[in-house]
PDB file of C-alpha atoms in Angstrom:
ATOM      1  CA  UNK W   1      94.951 109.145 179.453  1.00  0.00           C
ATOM      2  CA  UNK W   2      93.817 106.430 177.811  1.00  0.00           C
ATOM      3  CA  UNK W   3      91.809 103.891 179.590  1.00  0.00           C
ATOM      4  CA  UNK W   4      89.021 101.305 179.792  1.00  0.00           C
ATOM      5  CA  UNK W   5      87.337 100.453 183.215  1.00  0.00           C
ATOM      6  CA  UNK W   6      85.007  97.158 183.393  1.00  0.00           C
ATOM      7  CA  UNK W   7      83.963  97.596 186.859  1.00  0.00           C
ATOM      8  CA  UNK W   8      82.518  94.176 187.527  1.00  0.00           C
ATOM      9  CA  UNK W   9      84.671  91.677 188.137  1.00  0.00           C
ATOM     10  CA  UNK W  10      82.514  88.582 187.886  1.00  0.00           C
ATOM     11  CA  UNK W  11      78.826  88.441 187.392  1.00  0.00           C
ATOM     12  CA  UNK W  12      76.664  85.217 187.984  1.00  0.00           C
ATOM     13  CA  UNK W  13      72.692  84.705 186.896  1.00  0.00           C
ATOM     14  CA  UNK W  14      70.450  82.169 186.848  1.00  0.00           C
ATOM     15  CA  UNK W  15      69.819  81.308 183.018  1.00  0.00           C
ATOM     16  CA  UNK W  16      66.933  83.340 181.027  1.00  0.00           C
ATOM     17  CA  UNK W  17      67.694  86.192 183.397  1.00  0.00           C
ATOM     18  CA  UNK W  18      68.876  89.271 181.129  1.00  0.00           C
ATOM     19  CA  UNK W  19      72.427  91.116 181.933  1.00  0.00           C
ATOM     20  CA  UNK W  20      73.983  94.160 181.774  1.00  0.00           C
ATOM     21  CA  UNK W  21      78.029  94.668 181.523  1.00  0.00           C
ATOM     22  CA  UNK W  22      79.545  97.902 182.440  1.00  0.00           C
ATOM     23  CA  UNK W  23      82.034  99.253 180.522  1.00  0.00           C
ATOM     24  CA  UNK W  24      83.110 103.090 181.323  1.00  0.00           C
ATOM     25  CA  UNK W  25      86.408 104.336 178.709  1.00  0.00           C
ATOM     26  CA  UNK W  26      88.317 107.807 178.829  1.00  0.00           C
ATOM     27  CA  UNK W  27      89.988 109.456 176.072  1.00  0.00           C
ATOM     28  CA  UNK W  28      90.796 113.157 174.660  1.00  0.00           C
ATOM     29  CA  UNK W  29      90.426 111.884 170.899  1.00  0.00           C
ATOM     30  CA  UNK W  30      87.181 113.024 169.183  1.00  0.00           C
ATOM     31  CA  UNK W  31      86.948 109.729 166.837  1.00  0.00           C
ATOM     32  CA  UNK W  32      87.744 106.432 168.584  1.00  0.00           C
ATOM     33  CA  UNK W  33      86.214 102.949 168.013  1.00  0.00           C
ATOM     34  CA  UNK W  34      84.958 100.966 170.795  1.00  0.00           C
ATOM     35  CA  UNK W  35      84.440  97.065 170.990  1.00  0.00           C
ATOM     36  CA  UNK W  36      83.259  94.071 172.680  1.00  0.00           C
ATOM     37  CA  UNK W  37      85.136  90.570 172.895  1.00  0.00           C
ATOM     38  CA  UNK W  38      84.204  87.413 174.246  1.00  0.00           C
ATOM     39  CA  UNK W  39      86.268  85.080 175.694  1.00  0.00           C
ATOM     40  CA  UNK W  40      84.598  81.090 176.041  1.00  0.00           C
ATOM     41  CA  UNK W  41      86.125  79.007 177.913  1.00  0.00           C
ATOM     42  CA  UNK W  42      88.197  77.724 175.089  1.00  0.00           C
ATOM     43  CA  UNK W  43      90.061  80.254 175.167  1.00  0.00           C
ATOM     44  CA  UNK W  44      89.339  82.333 171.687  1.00  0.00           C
ATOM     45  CA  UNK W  45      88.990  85.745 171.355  1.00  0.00           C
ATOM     46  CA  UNK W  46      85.518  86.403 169.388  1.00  0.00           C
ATOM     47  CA  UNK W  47      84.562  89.272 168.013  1.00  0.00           C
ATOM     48  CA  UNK W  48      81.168  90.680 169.104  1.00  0.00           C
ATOM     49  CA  UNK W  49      80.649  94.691 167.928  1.00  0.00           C
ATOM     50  CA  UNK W  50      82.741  97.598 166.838  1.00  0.00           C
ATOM     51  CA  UNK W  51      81.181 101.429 167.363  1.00  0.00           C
ATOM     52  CA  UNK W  52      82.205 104.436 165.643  1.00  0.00           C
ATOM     53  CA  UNK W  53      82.075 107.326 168.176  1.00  0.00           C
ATOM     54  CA  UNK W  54      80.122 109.099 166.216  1.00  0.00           C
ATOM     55  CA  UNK W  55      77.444 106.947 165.864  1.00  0.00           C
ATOM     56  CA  UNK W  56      75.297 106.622 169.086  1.00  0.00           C
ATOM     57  CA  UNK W  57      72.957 104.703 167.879  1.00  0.00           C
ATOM     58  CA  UNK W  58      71.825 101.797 170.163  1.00  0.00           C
ATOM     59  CA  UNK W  59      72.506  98.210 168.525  1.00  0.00           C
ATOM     60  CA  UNK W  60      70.290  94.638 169.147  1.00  0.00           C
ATOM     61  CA  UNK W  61      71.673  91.775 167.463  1.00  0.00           C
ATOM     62  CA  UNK W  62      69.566  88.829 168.767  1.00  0.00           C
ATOM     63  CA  UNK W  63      69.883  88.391 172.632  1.00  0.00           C
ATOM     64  CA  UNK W  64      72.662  90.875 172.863  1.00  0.00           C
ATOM     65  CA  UNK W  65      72.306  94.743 172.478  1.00  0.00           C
ATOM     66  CA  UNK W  66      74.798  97.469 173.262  1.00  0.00           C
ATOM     67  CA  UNK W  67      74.136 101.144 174.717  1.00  0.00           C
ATOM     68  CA  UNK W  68      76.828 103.517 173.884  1.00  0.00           C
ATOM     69  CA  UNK W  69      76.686 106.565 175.687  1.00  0.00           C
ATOM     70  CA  UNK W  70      79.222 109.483 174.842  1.00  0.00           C
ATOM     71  CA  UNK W  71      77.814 111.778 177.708  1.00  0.00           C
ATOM     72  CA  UNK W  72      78.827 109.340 179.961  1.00  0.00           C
ATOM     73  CA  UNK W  73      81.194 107.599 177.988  1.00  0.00           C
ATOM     74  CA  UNK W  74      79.889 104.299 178.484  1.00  0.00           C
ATOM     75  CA  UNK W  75      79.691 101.607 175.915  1.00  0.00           C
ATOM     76  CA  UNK W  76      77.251  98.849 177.792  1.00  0.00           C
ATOM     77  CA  UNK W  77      76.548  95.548 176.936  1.00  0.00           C
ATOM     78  CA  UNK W  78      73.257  93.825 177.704  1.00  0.00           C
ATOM     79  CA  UNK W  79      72.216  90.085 177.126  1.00  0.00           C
ATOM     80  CA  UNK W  80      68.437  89.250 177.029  1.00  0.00           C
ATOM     81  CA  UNK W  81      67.245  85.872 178.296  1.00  0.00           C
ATOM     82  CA  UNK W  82      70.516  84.230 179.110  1.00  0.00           C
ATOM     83  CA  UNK W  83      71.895  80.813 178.084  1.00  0.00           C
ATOM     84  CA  UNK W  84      74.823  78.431 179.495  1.00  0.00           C
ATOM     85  CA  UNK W  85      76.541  79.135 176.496  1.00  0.00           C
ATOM     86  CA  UNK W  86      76.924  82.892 177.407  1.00  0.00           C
ATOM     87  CA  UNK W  87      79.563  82.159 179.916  1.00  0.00           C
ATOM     88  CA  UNK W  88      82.853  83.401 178.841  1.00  0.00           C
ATOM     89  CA  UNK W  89      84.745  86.463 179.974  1.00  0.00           C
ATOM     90  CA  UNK W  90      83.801  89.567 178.269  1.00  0.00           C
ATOM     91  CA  UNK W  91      86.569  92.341 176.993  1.00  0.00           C
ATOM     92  CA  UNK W  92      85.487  95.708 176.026  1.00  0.00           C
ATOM     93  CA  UNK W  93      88.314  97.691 173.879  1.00  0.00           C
ATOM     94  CA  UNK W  94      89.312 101.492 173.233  1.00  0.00           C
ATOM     95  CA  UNK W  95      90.606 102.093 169.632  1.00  0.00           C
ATOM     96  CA  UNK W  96      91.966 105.794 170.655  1.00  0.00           C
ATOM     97  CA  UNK W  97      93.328 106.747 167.333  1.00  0.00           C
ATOM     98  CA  UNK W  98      91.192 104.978 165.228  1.00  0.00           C
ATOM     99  CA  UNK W  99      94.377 102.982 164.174  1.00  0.00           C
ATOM    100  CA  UNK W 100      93.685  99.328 164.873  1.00  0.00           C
ATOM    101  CA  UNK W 101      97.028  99.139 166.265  1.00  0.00           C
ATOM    102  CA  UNK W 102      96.967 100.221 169.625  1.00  0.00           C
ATOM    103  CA  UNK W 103      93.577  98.914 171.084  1.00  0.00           C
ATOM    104  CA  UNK W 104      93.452  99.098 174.962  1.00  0.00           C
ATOM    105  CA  UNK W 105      91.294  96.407 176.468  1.00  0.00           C
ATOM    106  CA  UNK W 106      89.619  96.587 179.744  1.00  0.00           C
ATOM    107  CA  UNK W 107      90.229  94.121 182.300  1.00  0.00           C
ATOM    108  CA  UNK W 108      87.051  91.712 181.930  1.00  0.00           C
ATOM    109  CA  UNK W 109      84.157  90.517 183.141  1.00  0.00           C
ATOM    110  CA  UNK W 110      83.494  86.979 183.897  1.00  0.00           C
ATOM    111  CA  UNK W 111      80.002  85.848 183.279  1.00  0.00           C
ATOM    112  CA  UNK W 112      78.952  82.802 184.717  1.00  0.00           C
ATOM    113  CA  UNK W 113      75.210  81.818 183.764  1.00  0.00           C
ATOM    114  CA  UNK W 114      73.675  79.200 186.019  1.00  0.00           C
ATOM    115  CA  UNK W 115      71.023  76.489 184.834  1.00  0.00           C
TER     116      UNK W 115
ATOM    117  CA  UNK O   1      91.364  80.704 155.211  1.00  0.00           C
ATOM    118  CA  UNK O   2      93.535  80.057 157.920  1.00  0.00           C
ATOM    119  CA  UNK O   3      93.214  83.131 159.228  1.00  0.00           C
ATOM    120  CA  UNK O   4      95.946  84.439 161.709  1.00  0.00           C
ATOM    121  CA  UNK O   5      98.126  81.428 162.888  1.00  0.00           C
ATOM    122  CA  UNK O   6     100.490  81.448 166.222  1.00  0.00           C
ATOM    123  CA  UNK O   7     102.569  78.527 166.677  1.00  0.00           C
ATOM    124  CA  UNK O   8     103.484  77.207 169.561  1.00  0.00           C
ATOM    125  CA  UNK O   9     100.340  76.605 171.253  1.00  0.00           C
ATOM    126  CA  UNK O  10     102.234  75.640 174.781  1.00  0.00           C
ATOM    127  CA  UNK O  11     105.412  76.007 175.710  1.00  0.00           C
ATOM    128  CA  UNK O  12     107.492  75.455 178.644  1.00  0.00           C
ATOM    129  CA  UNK O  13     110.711  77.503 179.093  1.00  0.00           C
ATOM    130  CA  UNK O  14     113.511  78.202 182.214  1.00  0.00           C
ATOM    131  CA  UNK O  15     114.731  81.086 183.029  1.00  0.00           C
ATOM    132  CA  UNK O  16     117.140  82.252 180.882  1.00  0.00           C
ATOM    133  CA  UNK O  17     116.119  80.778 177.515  1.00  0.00           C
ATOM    134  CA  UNK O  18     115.106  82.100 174.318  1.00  0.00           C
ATOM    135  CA  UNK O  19     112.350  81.641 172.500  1.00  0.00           C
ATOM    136  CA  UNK O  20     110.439  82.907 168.907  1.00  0.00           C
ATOM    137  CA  UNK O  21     106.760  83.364 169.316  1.00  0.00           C
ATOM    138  CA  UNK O  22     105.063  82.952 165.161  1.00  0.00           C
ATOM    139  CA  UNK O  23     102.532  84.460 163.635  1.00  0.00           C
ATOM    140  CA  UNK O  24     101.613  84.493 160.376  1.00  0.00           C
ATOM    141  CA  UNK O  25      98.370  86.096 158.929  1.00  0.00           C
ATOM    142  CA  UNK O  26      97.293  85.214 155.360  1.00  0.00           C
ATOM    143  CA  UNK O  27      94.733  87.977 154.860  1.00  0.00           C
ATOM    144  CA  UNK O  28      97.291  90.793 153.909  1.00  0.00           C
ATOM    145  CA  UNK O  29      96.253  92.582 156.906  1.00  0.00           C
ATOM    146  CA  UNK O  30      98.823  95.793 157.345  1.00  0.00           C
ATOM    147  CA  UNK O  31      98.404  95.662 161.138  1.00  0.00           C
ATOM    148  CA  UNK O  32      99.751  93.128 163.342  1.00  0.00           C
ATOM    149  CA  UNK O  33     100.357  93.348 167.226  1.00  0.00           C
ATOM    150  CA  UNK O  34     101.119  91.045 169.921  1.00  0.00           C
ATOM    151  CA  UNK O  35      99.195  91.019 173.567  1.00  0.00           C
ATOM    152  CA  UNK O  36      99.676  89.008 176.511  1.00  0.00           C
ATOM    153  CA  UNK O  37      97.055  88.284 179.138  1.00  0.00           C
ATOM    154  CA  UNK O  38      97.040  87.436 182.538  1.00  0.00           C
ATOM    155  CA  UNK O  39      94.564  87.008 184.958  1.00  0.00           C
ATOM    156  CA  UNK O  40      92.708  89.936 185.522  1.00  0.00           C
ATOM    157  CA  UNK O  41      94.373  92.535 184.248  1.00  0.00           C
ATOM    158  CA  UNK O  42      92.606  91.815 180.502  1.00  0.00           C
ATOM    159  CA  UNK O  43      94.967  91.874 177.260  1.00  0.00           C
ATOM    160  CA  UNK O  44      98.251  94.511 177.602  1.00  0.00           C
ATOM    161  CA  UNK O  45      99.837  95.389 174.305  1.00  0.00           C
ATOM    162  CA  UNK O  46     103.304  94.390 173.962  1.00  0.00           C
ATOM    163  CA  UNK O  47     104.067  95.606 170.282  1.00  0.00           C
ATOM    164  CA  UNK O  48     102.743  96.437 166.992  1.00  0.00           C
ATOM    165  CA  UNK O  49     103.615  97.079 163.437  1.00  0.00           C
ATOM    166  CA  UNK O  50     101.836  99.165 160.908  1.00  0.00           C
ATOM    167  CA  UNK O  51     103.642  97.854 158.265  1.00  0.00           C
ATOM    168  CA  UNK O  52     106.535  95.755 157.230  1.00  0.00           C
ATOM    169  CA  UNK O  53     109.146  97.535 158.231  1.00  0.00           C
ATOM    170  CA  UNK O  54     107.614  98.973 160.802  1.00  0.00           C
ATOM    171  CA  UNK O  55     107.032  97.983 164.439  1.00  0.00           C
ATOM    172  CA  UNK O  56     106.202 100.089 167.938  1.00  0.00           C
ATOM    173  CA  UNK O  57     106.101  99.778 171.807  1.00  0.00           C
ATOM    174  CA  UNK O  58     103.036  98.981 173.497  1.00  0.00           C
ATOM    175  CA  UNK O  59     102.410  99.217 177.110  1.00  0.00           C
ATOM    176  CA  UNK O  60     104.517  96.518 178.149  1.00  0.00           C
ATOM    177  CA  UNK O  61     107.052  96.025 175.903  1.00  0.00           C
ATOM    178  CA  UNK O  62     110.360  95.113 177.963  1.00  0.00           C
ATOM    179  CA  UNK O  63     111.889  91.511 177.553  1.00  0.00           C
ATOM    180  CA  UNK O  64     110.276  91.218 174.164  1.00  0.00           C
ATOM    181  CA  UNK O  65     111.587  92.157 170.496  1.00  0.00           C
ATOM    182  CA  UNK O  66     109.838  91.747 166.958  1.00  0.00           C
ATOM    183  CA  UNK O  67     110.344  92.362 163.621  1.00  0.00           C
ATOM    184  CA  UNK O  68     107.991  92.718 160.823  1.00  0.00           C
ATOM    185  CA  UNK O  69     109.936  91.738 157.370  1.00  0.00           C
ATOM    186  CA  UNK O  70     106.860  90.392 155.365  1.00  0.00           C
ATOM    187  CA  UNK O  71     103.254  91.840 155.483  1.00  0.00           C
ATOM    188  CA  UNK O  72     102.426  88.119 156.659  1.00  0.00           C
ATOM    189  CA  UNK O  73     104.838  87.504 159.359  1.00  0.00           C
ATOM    190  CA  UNK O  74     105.269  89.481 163.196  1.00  0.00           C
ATOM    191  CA  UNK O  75     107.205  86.846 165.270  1.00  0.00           C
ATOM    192  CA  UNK O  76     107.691  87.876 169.080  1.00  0.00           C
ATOM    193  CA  UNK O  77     110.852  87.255 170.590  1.00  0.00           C
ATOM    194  CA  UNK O  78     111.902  86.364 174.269  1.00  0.00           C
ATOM    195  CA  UNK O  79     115.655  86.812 174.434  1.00  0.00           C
ATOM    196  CA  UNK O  80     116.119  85.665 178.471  1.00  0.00           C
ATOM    197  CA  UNK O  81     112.885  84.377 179.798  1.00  0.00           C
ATOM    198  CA  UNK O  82     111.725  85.301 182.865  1.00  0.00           C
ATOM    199  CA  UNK O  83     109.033  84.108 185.352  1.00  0.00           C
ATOM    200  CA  UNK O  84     107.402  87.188 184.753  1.00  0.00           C
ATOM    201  CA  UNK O  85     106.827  86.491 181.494  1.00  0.00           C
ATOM    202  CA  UNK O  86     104.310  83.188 182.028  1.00  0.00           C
ATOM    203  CA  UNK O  87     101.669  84.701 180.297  1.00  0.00           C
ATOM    204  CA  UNK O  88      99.075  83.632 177.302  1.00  0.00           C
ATOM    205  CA  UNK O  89     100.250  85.749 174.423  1.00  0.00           C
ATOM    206  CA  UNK O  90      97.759  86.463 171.024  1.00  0.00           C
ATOM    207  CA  UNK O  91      98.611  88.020 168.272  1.00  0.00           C
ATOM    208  CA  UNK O  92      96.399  90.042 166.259  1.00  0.00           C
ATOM    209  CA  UNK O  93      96.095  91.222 162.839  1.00  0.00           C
ATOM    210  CA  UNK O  94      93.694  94.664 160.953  1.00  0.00           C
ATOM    211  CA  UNK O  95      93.221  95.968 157.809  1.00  0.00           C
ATOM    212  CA  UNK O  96      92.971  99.330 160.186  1.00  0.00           C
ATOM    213  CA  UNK O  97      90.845 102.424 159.429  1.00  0.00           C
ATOM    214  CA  UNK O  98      86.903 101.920 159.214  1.00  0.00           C
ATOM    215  CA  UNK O  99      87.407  97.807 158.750  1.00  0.00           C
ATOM    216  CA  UNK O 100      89.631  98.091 162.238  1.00  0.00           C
ATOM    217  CA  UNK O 101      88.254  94.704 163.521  1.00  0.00           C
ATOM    218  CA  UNK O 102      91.169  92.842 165.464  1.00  0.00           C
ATOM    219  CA  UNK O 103      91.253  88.911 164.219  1.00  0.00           C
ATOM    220  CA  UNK O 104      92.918  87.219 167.274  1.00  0.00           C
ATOM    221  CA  UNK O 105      95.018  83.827 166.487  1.00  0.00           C
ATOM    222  CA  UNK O 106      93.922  81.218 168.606  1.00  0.00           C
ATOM    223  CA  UNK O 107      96.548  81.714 172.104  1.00  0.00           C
ATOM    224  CA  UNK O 108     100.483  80.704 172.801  1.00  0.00           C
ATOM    225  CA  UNK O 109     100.414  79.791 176.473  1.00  0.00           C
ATOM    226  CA  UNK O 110     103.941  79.849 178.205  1.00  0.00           C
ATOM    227  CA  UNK O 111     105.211  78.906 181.270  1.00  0.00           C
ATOM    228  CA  UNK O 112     108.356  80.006 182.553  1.00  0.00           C
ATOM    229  CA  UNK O 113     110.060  78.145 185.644  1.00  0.00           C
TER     230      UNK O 113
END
């Protein structure tokens, strides 16, 4: 089966405090894309990171940095030194066949970051 | 660039009605598939096309048809509304393969009473 399991529900911090968000996938296929989306609470869908499955290689961009794990198939999401403007809900997505046209998103996590 | 463009933004139907959901994508994307989301259960696929021409079940794909006669176009179509069916609904567009990034359209938000 294919399926993508965000755990936490909602997370809230106090700003400047880092993050982690879980994200925990299953499939059978060998090469699958993963991804993160945020969600503000304007309601777009932005894009943050794609991952090959066969590259493990950790990722930083700025603040935010992703651990993807194929042992544990994980694909977690950390932000460093929180802001306000982090709030938003937070989708991580399977791309099982590597098609782009059947992504399965996980349920979300709503971060809330407190001043 | 526009982008991937879903029209309406909010719309109120009864039960019963019909409706056409647009979306039009001006980056000659081959993939195009419609979602709907609803609070917490994250964004369920509804359909998807790989082509004009060409269009799939998702995971929840009952009450809905599309059609996919241009490259540019994948309206979704609600032939009897039901409550059920209040939902936000995106659309998305891909060039697929190694560029597989998902461009979202900016949200239809309907309300069925």
């Amino acid at each position: 089966a294919q399926k993508v399991t965000q755990a936490q529900t909602e997370i809230s911090v106090v700003e400047k405090e880092d993050v982690t968000l879980d994200c925990v996938y299953e499939t059978r296929d060998t090469t699958y894309y993963l991804f993160w989306y945020k969600q503000p609470p304007s309601g777009e869908l932005v894009f943050l990171i794609r991952r090959n499955s066969f590259d493990e290689q950790n990722e930083i961009s700025g603040r935010y940095s992703w651990n993807f794990q194929k042992s544990t198939s994980s694909f977690n999401f950390t932000i460093t030194a929180s802001q306000v403007v982090d709030s938003a809900v937070y989708f991580c997505a399977l791309d099982p066949y590597s098609s782009a046209s059947k992504i399965i998103f996980g349920s979300g996590t709503r971060l809330s970051i407190r001043p | 660039n526009a982008g991937v463009t879903q029209t309406p933004k909010f719309q109120v139907l009864k039960t019963g009605q019909s409706m056409t959901l647009q979306c039009a994508q001006d980056m000659n994307h081959e993939y195009m598939s419609w979602y709907r989301q609803d609070p917490g259960m994250g964004l369920r696929l509804i359909h998807y096309s790989v082509g004009a021409g060409i269009t799939d079940q998702g995971e929840v794909p009952n009450g809905y048809n599309v059609s996919r006669s241009t490259t540019e176009d994948f309206p979704l179509r609600l032939l009897s509304a039901a409550p059920s069916q209040t939902s936000v609904y995106f659309c998305a567009s891909s060039l697929g393969g190694d560029t597989g990034e998902l461009f979202f359209g900016e949200g239809s938000r309907l309300t069925v009473l």
